[in-house]
XYZ file of C-alpha atoms in Angstrom:
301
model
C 10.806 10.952 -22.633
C 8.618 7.607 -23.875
C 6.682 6.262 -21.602
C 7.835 2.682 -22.636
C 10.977 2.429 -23.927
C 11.631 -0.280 -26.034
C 15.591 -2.150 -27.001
C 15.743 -4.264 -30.009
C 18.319 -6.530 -31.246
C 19.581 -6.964 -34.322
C 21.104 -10.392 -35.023
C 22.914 -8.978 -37.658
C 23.325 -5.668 -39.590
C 25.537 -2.687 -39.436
C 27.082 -1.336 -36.415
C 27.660 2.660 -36.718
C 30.968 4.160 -35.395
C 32.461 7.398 -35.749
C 29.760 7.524 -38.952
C 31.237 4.707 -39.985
C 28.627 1.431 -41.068
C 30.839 -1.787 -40.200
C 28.871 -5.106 -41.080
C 28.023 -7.621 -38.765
C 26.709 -11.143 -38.986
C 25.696 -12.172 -35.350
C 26.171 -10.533 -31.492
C 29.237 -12.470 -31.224
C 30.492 -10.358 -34.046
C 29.347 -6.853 -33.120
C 30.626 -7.429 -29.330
C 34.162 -8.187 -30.926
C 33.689 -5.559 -33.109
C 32.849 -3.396 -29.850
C 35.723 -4.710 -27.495
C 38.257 -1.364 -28.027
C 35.471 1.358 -28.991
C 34.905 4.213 -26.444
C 32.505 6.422 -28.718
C 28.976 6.431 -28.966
C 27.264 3.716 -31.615
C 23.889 2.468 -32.570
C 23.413 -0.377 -34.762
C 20.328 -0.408 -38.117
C 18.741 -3.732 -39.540
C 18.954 -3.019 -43.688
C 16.030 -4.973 -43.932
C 13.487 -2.841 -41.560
C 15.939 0.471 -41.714
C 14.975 0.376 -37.971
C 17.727 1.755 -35.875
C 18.629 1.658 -31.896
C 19.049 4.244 -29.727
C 22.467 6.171 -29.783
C 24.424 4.870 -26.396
C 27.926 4.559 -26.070
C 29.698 0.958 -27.171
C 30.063 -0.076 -23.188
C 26.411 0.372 -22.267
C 25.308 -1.724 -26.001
C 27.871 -4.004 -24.457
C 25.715 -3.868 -21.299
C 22.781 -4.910 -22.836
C 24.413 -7.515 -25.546
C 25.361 -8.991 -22.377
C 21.989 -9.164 -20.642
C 19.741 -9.564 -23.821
C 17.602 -12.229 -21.920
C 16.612 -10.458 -19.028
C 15.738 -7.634 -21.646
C 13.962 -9.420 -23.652
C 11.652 -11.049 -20.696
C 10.935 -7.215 -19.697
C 10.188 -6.348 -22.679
C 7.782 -9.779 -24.578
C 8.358 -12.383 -21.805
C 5.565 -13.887 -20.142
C 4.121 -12.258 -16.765
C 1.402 -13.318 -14.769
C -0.228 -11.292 -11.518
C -0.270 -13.337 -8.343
C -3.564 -12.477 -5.818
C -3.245 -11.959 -1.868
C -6.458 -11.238 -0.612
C -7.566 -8.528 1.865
C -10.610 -8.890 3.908
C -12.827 -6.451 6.067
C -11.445 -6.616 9.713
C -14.654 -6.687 11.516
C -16.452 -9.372 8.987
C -13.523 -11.338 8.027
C -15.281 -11.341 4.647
C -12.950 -10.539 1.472
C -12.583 -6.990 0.486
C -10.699 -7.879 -2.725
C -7.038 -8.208 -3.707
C -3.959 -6.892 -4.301
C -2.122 -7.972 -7.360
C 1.620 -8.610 -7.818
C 3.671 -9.133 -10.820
C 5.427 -12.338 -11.123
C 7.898 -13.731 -13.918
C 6.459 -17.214 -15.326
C 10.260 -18.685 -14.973
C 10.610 -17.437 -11.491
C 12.957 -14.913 -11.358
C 12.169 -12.238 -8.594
C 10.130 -8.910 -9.100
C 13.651 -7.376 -7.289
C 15.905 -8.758 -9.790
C 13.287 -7.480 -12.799
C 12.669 -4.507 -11.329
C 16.141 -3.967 -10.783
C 17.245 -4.491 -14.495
C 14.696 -2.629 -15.298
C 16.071 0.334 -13.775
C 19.161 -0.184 -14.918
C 18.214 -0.294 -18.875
C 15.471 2.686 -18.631
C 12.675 -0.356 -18.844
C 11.207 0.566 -15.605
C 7.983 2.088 -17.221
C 7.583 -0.699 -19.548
C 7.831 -3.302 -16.970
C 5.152 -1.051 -14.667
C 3.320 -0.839 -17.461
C 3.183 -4.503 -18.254
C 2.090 -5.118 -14.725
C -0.899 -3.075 -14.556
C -1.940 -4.840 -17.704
C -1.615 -8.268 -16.339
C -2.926 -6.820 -13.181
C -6.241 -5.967 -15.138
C -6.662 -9.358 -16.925
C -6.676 -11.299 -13.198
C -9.506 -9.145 -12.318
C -11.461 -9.965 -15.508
C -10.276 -13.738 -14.958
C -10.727 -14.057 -11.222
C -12.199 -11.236 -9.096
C -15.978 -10.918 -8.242
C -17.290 -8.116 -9.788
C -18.174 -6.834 -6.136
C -14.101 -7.066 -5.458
C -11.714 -4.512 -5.643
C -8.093 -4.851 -7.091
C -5.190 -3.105 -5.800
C -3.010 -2.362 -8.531
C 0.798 -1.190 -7.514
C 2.431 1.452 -10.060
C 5.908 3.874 -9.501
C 5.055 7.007 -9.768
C 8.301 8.088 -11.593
C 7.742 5.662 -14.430
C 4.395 8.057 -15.805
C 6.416 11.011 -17.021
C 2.942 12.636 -18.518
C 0.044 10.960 -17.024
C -2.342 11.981 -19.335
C -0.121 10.090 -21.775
C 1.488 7.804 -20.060
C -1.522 6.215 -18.853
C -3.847 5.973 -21.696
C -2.234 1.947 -22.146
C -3.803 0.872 -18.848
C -7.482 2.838 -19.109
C -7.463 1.022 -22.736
C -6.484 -2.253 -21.248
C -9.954 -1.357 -18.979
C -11.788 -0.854 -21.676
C -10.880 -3.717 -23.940
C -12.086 -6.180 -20.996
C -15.216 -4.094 -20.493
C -14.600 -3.499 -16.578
C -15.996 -0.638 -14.615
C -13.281 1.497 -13.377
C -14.297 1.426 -9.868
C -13.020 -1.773 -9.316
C -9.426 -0.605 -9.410
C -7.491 0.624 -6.943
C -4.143 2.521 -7.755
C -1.348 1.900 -5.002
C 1.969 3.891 -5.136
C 4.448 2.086 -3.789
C 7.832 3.321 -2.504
C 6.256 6.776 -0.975
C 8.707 8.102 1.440
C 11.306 8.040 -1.642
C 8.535 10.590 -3.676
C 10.108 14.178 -3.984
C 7.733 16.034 -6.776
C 4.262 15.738 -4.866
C 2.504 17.984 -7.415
C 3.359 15.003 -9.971
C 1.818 12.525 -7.862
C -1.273 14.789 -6.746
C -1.301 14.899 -11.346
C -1.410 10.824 -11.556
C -3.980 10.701 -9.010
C -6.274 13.394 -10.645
C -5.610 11.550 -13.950
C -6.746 8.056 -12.497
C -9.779 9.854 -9.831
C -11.254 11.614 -13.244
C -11.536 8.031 -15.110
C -13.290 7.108 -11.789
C -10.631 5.235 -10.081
C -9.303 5.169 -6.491
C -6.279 5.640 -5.415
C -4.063 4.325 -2.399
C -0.776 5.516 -0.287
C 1.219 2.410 0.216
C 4.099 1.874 3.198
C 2.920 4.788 5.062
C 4.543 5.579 8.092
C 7.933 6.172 6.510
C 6.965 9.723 4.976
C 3.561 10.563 4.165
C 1.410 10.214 7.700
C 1.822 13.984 8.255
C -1.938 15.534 7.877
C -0.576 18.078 5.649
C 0.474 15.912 3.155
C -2.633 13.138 3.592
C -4.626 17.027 2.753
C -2.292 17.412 -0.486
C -2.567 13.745 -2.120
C -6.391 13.024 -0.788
C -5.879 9.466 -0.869
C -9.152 7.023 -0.712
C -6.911 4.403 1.114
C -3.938 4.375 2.950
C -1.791 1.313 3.983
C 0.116 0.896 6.895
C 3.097 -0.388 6.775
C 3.931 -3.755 7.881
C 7.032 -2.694 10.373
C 4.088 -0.904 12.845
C 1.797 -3.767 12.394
C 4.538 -6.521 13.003
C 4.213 -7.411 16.767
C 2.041 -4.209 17.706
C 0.261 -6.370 20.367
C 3.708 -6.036 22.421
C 4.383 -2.776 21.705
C 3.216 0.029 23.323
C 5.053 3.091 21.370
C 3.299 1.326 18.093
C 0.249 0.581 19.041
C 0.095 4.660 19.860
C 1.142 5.426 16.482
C -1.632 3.177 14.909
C -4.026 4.962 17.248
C -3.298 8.167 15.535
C -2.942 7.402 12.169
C -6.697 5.911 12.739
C -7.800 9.005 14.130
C -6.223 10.850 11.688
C -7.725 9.007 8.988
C -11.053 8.428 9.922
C -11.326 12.350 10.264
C -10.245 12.571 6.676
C -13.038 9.974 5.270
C -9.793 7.619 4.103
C -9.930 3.840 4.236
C -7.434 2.546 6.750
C -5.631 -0.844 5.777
C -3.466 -2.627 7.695
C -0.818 -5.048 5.612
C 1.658 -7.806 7.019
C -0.490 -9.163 9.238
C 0.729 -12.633 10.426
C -0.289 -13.291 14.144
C -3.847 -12.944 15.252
C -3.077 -10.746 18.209
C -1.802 -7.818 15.511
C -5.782 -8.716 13.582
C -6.967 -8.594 17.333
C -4.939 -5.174 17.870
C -6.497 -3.689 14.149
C -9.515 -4.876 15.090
C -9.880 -2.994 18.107
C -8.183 0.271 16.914
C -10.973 0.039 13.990
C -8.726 -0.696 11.373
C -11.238 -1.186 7.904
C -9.114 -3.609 6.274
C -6.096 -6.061 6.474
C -3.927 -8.522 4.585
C -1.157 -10.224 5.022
C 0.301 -13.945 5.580
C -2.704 -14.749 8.200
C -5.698 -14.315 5.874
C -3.767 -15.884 2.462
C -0.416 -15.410 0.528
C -0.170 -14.252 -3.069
C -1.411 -17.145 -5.412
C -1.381 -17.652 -8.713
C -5.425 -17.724 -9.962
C -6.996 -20.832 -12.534
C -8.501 -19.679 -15.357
């Protein structure tokens, strides 16, 4: 399977049914042409001899229909907005975490969510660790880190699949260590030997490497031993109000404990009240971020 998938469109060409060619001179024409088929089709520009993918008439329909949210996926313009994290016992800034944004606002849910829906999902994760890298040439001190989200499921091979970002590294001429890979969505993560494979792939270009929302499904030691993550992050529904809550603030307790044990970098995120920074602060969280130190901006160039 690609690791980017791409859709074209064809204003106009032929439309193949049943082996059939049948001309067509705009979308209009090829979704009435469409309206009553039921097999599969793909459609070829004569000029280019380029050809879609073979998909049956409703799901060309499908995408006919949302072309526009398609095409932003696939060559709209992105941009990576910067919420800063900062050490918990110096307040100083640790470095950021960047998050994809659409430049006519529509929300990383509803992108993502097409995304899924039309196989784009690794082209759009893709596309955001590439803007991702260009803010940190742009606007993070050298000395900062960048936390850089990615879906695990979207990096079929990562030796493959991955080879776009490490060459969007080198083209800006940034060391690698300023990167930190997040995985986002763990507790949904079934096939842990192909996330302990991404990590290896991005540890052996010199990267770290993160466990995002944890909490839900990967606080058990055993599997902390199995992924080796550099940092973890907490997530924000054991952080949220921990100062007035007893049965959290015991769970934070451990997971520090548990951490510190292991070397890992504990990080506390969705922080919005200074008695939760007061609670991290005391437990010996390392880091934090969330509404209280700064909410994702975009940066000036």
């Amino acid at each position: 399977m690609a690791c980017a998938t791409t859709i074209p469109f064809f204003e106009r060409g032929l439309v193949v049914v049943n082996e059939q060619p049948r001309p067509y001179g705009s979308l209009d024409e090829l979704t009435s042409q469409l309206a009553d088929v039921q097999t599969d089709v793909y459609c070829i520009d004569p000029v280019t001899n380029r050809q879609t993918a073979l998909v049956t008439a409703g799901s060309l329909l499908d995408q006919i229909a949302n072309r526009d949210m398609i095409e932003l996926i696939q060559h709209g313009e992105f941009e990576s907005h910067l919420q800063p994290i900062v050490h918990l016992d110096t307040g100083e800034r640790f470095g950021y975490e960047a998050l994809l944004r659409s430049r006519n606002d529509i929300s990383p849910g509803q992108l993502f969510q097409a995304a899924n829906r039309f196989g784009l999902h690794s082209k759009l994760d893709q596309r955001a660790r590439a803007e991702a890298i260009k803010a940190t040439y742009h606007a993070v001190l050298p000395h900062e880190k960048t936390f850089i989200n990615f879906l695990p499921s979207t990096i079929y091979n990562p030796d493959y699949c991955l080879q776009h970002t490490f060459e969007v590294i080198d083209r800006y001429d940034l060391s690698p260590d300023r990167f930190i890979f997040e995985v986002v969505e763990t507790e949904k993560v079934q096939d842990v030997a192909h996330l302990q494979h991404v990590f290896s792939t991005y540890k052996k270009r010199g990267m770290k490497v993160a466990l995002d929302d944890v909490g839900a499904g990967f606080s058990t030691l055993d599997m902390l031993k199995r992924l080796e993550p550099d940092y973890v992050k907490i997530d924000r529904s054991y952080i949220s109000f921990c100062d007035q809550d007893t049965e959290k603030r015991a769970f934070l307790k451990n997971v520090r404990q548990l951490t510190r044990t292991m070397g890992i970098t504990l990080l506390a995120e969705g922080i919005e009240r200074a008695e939760e920074v007061d609670v991290c602060r005391e437990l010996g969280f390392d880091l934090a971020q969330g509404y209280y130190f700064g909410k994702p901006a975009p940066y000036a160039l």
